Coordinates of C-alpha atoms in Angstrom, one line a residue:
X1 CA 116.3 74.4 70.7
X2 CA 116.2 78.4 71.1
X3 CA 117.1 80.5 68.4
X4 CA 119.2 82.9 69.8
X5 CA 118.5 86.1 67.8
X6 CA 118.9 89.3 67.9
X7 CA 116.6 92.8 66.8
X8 CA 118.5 96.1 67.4
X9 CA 115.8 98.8 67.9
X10 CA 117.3 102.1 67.4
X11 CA 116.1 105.9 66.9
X12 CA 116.2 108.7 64.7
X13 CA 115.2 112.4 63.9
X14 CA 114.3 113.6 67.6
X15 CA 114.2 111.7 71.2
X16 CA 111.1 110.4 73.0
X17 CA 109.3 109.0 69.6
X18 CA 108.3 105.5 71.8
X19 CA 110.6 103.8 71.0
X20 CA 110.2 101.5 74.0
X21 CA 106.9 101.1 73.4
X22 CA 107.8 99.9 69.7
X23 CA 110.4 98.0 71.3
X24 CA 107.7 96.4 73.5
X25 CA 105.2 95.8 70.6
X26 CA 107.4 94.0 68.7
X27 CA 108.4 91.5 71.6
X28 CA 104.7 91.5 72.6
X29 CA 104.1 90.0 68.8
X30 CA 106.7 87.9 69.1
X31 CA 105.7 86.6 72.8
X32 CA 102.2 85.9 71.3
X33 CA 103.4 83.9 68.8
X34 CA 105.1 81.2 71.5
X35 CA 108.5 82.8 70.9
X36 CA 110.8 83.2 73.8
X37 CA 111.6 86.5 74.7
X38 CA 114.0 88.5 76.3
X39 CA 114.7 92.8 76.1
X40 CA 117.5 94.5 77.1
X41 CA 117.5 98.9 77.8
X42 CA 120.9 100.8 76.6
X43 CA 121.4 104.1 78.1
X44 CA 123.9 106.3 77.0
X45 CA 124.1 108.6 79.9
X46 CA 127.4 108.3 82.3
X47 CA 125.1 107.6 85.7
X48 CA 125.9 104.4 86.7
X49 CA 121.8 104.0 86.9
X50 CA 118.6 106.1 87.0
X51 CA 118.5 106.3 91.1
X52 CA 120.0 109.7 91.0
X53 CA 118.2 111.2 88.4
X54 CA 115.4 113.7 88.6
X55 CA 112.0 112.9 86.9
X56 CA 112.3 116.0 85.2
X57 CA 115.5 114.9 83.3
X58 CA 114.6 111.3 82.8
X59 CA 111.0 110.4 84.1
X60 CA 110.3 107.6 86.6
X61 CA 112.8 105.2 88.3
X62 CA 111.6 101.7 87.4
X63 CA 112.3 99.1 89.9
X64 CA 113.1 95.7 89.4
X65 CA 112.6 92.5 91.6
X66 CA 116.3 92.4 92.5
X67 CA 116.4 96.2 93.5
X68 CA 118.0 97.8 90.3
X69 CA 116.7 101.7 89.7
X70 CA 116.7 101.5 85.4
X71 CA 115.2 103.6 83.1
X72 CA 111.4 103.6 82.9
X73 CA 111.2 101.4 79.7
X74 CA 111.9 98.7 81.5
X75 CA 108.0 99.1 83.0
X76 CA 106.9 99.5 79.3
X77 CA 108.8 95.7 78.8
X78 CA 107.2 94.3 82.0
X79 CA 103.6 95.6 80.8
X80 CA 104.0 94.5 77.3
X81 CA 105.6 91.1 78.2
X82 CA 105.4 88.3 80.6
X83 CA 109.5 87.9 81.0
X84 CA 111.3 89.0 84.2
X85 CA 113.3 92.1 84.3
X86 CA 116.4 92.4 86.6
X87 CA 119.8 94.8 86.8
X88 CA 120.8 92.6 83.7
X89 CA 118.2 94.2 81.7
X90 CA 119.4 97.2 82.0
X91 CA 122.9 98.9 80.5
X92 CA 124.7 102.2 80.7
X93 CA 127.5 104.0 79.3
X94 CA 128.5 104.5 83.2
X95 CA 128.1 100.6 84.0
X96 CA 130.2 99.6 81.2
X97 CA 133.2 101.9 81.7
X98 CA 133.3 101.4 85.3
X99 CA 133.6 97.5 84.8
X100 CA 136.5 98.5 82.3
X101 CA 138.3 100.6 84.8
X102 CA 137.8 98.1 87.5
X103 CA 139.4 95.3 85.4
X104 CA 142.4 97.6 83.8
X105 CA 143.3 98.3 87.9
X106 CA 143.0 94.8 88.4
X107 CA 145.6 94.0 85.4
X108 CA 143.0 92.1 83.9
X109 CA 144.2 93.3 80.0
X110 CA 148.2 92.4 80.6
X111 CA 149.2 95.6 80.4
X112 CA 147.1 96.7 76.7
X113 CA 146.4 100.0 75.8
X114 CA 142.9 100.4 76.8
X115 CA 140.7 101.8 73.9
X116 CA 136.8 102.1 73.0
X117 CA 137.5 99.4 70.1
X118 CA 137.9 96.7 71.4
X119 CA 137.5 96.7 75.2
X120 CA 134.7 99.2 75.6
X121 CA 133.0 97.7 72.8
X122 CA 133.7 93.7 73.5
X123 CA 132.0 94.7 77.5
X124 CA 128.9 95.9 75.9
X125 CA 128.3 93.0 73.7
X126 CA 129.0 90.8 77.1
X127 CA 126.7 92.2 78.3
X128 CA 123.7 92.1 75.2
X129 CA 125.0 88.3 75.3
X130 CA 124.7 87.6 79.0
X131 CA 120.9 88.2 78.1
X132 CA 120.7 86.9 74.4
X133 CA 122.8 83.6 74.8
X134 CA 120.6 81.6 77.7
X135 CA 119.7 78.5 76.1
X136 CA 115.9 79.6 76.7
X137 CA 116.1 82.5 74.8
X138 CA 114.7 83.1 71.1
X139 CA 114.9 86.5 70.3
X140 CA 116.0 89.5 72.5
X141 CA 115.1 92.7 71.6
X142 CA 117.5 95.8 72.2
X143 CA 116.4 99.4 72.3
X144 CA 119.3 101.8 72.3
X145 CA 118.5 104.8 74.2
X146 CA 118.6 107.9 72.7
X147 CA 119.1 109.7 68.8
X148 CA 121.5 108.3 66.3
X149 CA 124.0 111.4 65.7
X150 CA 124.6 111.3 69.7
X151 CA 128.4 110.8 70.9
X152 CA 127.2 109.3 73.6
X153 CA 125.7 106.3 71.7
X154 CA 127.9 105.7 69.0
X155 CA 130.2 102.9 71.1
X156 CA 126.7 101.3 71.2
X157 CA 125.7 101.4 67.6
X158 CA 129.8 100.1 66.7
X159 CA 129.0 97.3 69.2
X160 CA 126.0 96.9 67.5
X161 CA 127.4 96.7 64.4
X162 CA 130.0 94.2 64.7
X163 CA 127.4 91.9 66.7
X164 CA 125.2 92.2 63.0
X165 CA 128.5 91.6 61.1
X166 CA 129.8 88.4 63.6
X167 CA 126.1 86.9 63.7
X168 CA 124.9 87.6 60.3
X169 CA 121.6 89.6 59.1
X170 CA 119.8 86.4 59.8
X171 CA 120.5 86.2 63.5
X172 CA 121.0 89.9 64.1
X173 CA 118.9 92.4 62.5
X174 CA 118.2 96.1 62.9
X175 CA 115.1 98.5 63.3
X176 CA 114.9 101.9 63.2
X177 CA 112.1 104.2 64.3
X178 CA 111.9 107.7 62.8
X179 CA 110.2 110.4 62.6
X180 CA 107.5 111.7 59.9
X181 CA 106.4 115.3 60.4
X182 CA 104.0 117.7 59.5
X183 CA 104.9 120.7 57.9
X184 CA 102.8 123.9 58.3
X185 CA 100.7 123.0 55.0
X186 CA 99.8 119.8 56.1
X187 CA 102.2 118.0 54.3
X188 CA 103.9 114.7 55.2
X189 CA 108.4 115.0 55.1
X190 CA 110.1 111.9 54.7
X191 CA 113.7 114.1 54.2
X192 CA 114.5 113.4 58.0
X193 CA 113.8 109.9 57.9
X194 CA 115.9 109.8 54.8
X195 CA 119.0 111.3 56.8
X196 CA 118.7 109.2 59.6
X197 CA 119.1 106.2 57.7
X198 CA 122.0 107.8 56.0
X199 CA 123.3 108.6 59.1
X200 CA 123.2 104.8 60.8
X201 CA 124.3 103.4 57.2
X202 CA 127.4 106.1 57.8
X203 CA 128.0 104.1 61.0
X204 CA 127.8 100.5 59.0
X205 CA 124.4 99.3 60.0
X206 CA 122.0 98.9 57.2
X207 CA 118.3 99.3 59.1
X208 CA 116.2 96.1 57.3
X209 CA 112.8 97.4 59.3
X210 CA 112.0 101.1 59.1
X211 CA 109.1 102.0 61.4
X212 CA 107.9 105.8 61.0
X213 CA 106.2 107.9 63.5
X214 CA 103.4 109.7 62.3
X215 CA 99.7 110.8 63.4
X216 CA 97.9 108.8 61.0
X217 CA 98.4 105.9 58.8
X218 CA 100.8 106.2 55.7
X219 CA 100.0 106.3 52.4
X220 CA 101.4 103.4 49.8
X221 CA 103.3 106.9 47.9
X222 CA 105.1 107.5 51.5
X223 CA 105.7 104.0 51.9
X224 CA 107.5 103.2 48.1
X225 CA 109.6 106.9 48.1
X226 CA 111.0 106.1 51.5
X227 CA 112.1 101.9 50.1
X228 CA 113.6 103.3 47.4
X229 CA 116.1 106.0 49.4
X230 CA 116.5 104.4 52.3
X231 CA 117.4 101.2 50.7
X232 CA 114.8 99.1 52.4
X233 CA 112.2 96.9 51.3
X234 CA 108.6 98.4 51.0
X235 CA 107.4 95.7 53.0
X236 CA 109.8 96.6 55.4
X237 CA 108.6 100.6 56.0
X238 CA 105.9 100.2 58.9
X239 CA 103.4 102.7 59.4
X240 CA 104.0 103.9 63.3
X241 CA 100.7 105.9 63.3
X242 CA 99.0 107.0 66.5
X243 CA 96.9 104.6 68.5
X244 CA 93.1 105.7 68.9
X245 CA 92.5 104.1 71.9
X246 CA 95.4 102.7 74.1
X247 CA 99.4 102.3 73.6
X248 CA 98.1 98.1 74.4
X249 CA 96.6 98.3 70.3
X250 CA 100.1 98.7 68.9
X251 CA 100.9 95.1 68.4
X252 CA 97.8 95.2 67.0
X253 CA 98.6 97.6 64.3
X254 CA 101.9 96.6 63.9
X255 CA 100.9 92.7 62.8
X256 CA 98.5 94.8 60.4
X257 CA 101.1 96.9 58.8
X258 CA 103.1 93.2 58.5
X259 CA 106.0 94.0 61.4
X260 CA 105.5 90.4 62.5
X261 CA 106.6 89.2 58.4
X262 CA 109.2 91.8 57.7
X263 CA 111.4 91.0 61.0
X264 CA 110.7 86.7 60.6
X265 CA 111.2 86.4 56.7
X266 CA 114.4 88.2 57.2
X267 CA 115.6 86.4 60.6
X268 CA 114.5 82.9 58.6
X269 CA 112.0 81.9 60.8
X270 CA 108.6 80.5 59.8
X271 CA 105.5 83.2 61.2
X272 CA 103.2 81.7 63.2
X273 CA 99.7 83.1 63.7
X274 CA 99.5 85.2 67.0
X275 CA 96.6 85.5 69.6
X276 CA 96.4 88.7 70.1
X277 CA 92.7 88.4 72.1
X278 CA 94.7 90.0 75.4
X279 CA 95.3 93.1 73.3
X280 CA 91.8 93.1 71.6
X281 CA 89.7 92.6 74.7
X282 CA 91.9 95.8 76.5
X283 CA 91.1 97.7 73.1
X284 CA 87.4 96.6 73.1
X285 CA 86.8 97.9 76.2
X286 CA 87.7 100.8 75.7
X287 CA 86.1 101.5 72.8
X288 CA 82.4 100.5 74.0
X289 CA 82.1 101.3 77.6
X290 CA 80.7 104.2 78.7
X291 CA 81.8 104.0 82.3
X292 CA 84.8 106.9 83.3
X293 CA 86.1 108.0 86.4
X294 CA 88.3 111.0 87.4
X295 CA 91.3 110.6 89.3
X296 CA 93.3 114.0 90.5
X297 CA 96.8 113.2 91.4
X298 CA 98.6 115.4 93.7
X299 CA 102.2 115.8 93.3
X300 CA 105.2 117.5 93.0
X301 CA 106.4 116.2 89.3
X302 CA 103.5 116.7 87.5
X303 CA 104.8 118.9 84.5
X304 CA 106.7 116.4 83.0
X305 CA 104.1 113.4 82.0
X306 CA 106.6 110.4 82.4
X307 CA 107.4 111.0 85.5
X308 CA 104.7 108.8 86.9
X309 CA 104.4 106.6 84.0
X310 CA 104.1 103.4 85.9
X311 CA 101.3 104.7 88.2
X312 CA 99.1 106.0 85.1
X313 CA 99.4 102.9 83.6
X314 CA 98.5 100.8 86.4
X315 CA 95.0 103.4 87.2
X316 CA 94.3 102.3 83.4
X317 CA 94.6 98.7 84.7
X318 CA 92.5 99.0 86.8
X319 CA 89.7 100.9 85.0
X320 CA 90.1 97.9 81.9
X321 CA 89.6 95.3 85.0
X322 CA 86.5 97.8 86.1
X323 CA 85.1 98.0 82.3
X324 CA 86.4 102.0 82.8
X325 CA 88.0 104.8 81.2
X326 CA 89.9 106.6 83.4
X327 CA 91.3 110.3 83.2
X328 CA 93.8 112.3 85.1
X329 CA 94.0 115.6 86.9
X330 CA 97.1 116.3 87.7
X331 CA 97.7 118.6 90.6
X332 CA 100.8 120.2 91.4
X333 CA 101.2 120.4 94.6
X334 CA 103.5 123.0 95.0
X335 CA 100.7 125.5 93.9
X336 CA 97.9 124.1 95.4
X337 CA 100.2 125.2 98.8
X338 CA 99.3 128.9 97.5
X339 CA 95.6 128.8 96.8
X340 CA 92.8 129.3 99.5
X341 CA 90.3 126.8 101.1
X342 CA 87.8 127.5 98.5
X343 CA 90.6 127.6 95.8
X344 CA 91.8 124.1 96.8
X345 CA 88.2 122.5 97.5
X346 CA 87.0 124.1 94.1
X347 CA 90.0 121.5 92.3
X348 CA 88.4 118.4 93.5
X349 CA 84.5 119.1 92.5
X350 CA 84.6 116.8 89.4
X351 CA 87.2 114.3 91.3
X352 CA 85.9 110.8 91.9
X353 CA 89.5 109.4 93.8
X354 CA 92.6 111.5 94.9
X355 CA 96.0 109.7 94.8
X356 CA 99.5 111.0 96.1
X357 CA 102.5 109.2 94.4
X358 CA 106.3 109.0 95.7
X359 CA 108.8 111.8 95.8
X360 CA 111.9 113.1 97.3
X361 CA 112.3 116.2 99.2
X362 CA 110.6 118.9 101.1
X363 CA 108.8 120.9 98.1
X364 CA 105.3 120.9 97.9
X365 CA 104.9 118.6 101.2
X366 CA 101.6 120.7 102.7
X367 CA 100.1 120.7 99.2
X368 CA 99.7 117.1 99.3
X369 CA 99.1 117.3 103.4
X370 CA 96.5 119.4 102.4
X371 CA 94.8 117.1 99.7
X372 CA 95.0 114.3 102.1
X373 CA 93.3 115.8 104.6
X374 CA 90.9 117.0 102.5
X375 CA 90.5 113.0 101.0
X376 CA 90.0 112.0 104.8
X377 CA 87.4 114.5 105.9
X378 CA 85.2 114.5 102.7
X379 CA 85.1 110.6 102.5
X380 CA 86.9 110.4 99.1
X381 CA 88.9 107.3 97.6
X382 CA 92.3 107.4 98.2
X383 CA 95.6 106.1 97.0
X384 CA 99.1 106.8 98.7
X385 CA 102.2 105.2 97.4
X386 CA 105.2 105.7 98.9
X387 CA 105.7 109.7 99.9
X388 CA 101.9 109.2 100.1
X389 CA 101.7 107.0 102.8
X390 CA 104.1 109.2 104.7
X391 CA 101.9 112.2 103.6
X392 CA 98.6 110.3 105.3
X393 CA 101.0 110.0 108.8
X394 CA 101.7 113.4 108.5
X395 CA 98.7 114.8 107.9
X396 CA 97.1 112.1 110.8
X397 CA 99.3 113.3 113.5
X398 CA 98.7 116.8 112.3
X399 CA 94.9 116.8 112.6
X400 CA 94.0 113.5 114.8
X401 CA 97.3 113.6 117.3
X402 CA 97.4 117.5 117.6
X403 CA 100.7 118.0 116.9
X404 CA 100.9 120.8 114.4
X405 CA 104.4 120.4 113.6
X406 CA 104.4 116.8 112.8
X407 CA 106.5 116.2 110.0
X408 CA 109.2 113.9 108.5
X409 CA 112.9 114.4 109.6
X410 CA 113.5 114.7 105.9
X411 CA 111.9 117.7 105.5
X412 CA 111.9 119.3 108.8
X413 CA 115.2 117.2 111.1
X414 CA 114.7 119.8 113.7
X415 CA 110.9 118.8 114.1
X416 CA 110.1 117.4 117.5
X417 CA 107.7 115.2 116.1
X418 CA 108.8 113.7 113.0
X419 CA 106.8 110.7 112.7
X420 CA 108.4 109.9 109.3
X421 CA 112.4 108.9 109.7
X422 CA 115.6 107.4 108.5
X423 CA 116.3 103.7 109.5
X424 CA 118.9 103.8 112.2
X425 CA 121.1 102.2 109.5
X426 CA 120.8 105.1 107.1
X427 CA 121.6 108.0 109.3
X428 CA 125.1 108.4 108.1
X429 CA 124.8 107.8 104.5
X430 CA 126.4 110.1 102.7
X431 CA 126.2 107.6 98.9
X432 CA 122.5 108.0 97.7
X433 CA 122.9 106.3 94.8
X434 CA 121.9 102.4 95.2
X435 CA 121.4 103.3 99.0
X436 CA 117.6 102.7 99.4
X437 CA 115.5 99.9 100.5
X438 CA 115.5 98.3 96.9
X439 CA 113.4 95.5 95.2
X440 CA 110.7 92.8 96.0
X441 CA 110.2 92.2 99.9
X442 CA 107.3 90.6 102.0
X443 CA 104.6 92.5 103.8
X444 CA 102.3 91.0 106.4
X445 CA 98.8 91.7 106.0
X446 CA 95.8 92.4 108.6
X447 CA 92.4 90.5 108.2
X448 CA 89.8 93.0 107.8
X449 CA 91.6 95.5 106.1
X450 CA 90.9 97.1 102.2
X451 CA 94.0 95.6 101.8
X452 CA 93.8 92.6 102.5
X453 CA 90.3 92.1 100.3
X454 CA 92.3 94.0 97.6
X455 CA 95.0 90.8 97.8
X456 CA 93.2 88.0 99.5
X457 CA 96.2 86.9 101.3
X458 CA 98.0 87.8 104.4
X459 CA 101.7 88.0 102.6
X460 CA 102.3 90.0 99.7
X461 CA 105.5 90.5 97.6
X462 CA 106.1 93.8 96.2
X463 CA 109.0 96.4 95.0
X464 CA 110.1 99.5 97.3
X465 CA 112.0 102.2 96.4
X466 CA 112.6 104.0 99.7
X467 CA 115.1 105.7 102.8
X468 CA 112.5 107.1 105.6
X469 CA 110.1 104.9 106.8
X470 CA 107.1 105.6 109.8
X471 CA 108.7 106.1 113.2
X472 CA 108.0 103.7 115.7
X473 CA 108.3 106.1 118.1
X474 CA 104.2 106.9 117.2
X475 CA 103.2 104.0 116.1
X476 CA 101.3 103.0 118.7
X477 CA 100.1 106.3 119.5
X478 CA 98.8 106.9 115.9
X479 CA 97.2 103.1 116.2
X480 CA 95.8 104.8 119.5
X481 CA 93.7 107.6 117.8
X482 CA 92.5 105.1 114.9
X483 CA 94.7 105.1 112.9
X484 CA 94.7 101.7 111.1
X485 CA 98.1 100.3 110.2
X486 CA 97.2 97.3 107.9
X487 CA 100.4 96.1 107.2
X488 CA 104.0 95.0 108.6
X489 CA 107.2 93.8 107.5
X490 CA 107.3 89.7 109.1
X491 CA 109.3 90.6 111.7
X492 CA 106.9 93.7 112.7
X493 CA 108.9 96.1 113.0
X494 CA 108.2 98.3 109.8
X495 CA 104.9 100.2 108.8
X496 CA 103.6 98.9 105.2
X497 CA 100.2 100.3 105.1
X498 CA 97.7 102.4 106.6
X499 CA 94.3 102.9 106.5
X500 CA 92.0 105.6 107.5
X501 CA 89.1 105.0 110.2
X502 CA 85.2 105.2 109.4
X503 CA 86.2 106.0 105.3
X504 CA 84.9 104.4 102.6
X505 CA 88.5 103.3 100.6
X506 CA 91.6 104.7 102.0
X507 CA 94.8 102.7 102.0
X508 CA 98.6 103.9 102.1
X509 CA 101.5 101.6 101.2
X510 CA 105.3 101.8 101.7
X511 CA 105.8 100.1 98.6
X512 CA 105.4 100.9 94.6
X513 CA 102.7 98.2 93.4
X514 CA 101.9 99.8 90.4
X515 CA 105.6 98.3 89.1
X516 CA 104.2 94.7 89.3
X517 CA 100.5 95.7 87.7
X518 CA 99.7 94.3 84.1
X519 CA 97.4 95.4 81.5
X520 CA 96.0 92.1 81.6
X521 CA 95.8 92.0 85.6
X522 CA 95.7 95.2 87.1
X523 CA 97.8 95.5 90.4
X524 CA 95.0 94.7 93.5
X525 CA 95.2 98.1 94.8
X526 CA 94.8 99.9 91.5
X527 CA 91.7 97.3 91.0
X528 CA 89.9 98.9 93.9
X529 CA 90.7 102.0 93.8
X530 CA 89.0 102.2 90.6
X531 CA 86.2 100.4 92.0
X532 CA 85.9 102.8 94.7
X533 CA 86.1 105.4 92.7
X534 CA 83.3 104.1 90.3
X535 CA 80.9 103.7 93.6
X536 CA 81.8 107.4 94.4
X537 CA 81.1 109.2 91.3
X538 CA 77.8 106.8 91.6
X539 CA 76.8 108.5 94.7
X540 CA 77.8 112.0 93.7
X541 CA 75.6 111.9 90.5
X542 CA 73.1 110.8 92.3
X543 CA 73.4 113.8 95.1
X544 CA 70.9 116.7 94.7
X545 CA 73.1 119.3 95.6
X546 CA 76.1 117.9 93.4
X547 CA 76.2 119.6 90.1
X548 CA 77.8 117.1 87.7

């Protein structure tokens, strides 16, 4: 019989404190302990999804199987966790009052008065129950987007409230992450986290788990002042303190610092021992190899470090599965357009791979044309997902096909070669939200290939997130001068990946695989990459005229 329970992870003092890594940490502990596990993402923001929001605003779109664009904590669940992830998963202020609106035009309320309290709120708890009442489900773990003190979250935290109030502290408990910072003297505050606990007690909801952000571990003084004015058991205050090695030793620390005893003692469940090995092994590594490589990424987001959170993550997977640390150089490739051939060559001397992630729109296009020729003609590992498999079509019918002005009709439409275009289907769209080619779909695989000896099979499954796809106007043209295209949709008529000729590891993919790739089994592609990498920076140290 499932338990049916519910933790409410919320956040206080400032934004971006992980909370969807604590989130994740906690259901990790809880996973490991044979517990059934399910987490849901609130957003407060009025877009009815992340699909149409920059990566400067909001970081990475994650996507899911069934083609939802959420918010990227939903890749910190899927790493963290073994459950599957789908547009249920995910909740937004916009979601929620557009299903209201649609059902007051439909009459659906007999003519009521509609208000925030009850309709607004009863739709949001639907919705944390569509996930939290399957008769499979133990606990599910909610993380509330955002800072308590935010209008936009406070129908959440009243929905919230009255779930605690209907369900009872046993079956419905809350956590709240704060902040602990540093003053110029060195000294520790607890004053903010003592507000914010005033501030979610203002709203009605008691907090019975306190976890506090800080660089290093707490001190047992910290630990009793905060218990005694925030009302919570000292067992209860949970030293957040900065991982030394990897965001995967968290559950670690947190079944240290008692998490696991403070949420189950309350929730009136019996602890079980976990086995955390998975998490140990990753941290192990880590902490004894002596193998690194250096990956430069070239792209046009690179200021803001979630914007390819996904991707990082799944080059770390594959450096764990290559007993490797792995570090980035992150290019932009906007300015890289500026700089001169020794300026740009100069970038890449302590660069063992070069990848090119996705993007939208025409800015900093020849930056990354550039670094992908520059990948093909000095024999270096290389990665492109998405934009970057359009980038390495690009760059191929620049340099190989001759035609200087090759380009994609979504950056130059008046090109006469764009060798990158819409589907005939999307020409006329004029809705970008939800518009793409969304979610898991089949790719068929050529024998021979580094793809296929990254996968082993000849049909793969994996998540795209895209609108222009390789013309097949060149396609045989560009398989004519070499060009190795690896990989079709089953009914052939869709590039998937490419491959450069007489190159050591090249491969570009239509799809996103780094949304599928686990801590504990790094995407394929990410596997080899690394390994590829590893073999190159082998060979460079052991060049004479390469200074390392």
């Amino acid at each position: 019989m499932s338990l049916n329970k519910y933790i409410f992870v919320t956040g206080g003092v400032c934004s971006s404190l992980g909370k969807g890594v604590a989130a994740s940490s906690i259901a990790a502990l809880l996973e490991a302990q044979n517990f059934s596990v399910r987490m849901l993402k609130i957003d407060p923001y009025l877009n009815v999804d992340a699909g149409t929001m920059s990566p400067y605003q909001h970081g990475e779109v994650y996507v899911t199987d069934d083609g939802a664009e959420t918010d990227l904590d939903l890749g910190n669940y899927g790493r963290f966790t073994t459950a599957s992830y789908s547009k249920d998963n995910s909740v937004t202020t916009g979601q929620i009052y557009e299903e209201v609106i649609r059902r007051e035009r439909q009459g659906k309320y007999l003519g009521k008065c509609v208000q925030v309290v009850p309709h607004i709120t009863d739709e949001i708890k639907r919705r944390i129950y569509l996930i939290g009442e399957k008769p499979d489900v133990d606990f599910t773990v909610v993380e509330v987007g955002g800072t308590v003190g935010d209008i936009e979250s406070i129908p959440f935290l009243e929905a919230i409230r009255q779930i605690i109030h209907e369900k009872t502290s046993q079956n419905a408990l809350s956590v709240h992450l704060s902040l602990l910072p540093v003053v110029s003297c060195g000294e520790v505050k607890t004053k903010p986290t003592q507000h914010t606990v005033k501030a979610m007690r203002e709203i009605g909801i008691q907090p019975q788990v306190l976890i506090c952000r800080c660089t290093e571990p707490m001190e047992p003084e910290q630990k009793k002042k905060l218990a005694l004015f925030t009302n919570i058991n000292e067992d209860a205050v949970i030293s957040g303190h900065d991982a030394l090695y990897t965001i995967y030793e968290i559950p670690i620390n947190y079944w240290k610092e008692g998490i696991n005893e403070a949420i189950l003692s309350r929730m009136g469940v019996t602890q079980r021992t976990p086995d955390l090995s998975k998490w140990q092994t990753i941290v192990d590594t880590l902490k004894h190899t002596d193998k690194r490589v250096r990956i430069a990424m070239v792209g046009k987001y690179i200021q803001l470090e979630d914007a390819y959170k996904s991707i990082d993550e799944a080059v770390r997977h594959g450096g764990f599965e290559n007993k490797a640390k792995i570090s980035f150089k992150k290019i932009d490739s906007e300015e890289a357009e500026k700089l001169s051939d020794e300026e740009f060559a100069a970038q890449f001397d302590d660069i063992d791979a070069i990848l090119i992630p996705g993007g939208f729109g025409e800015r900093g296009i020849n930056g990354m044309v550039k670094a992908a020729e520059f990948a093909r003609k000095n024999k270096i590992p290389f990665l492109g997902i998405c934009l970057g498999l359009q980038i390495m079509v690009i760059e191929y019918a620049r340099n190989v096909l001759g035609y200087e002005d090759a380009n994609s009709s979504e950056f130059r439409p008046e090109s006469p070669h764009c060798v990158v275009s819409l589907l005939e289907e999307q020409v006329d769209v004029t809705q970008y939200g939800g518009t793409m080619r969304l979610g898991l779909s089949e790719s068929r695989i050529g024998k021979g290939t580094k793809i296929y000896e990254a996968y082993g099979t000849e049909s793969i499954l994996e998540r795209h997130r895209h609108r222009y796809e390789v013309s097949n106007r060149y396609k045989q043209e560009l398989r004519d001068k070499g060009l190795i295209i690896s990989g079709m949709t089953p009914d052939g008529e869709l590039v998937e990946s490419v491959e450069w000729p007489d190159h050591p590891w090249s491969t570009g993919v239509q799809f996103h695989p780094e949304f599928t790739s686990r801590p504990t089994k790094a995407g394929p592609l990410f596997r080899e990459f690394v390994k590829a990498a590893l073999e190159y920076r082998a060979n460079r140290k052991q060049s004479p005229n390469t200074a390392e």
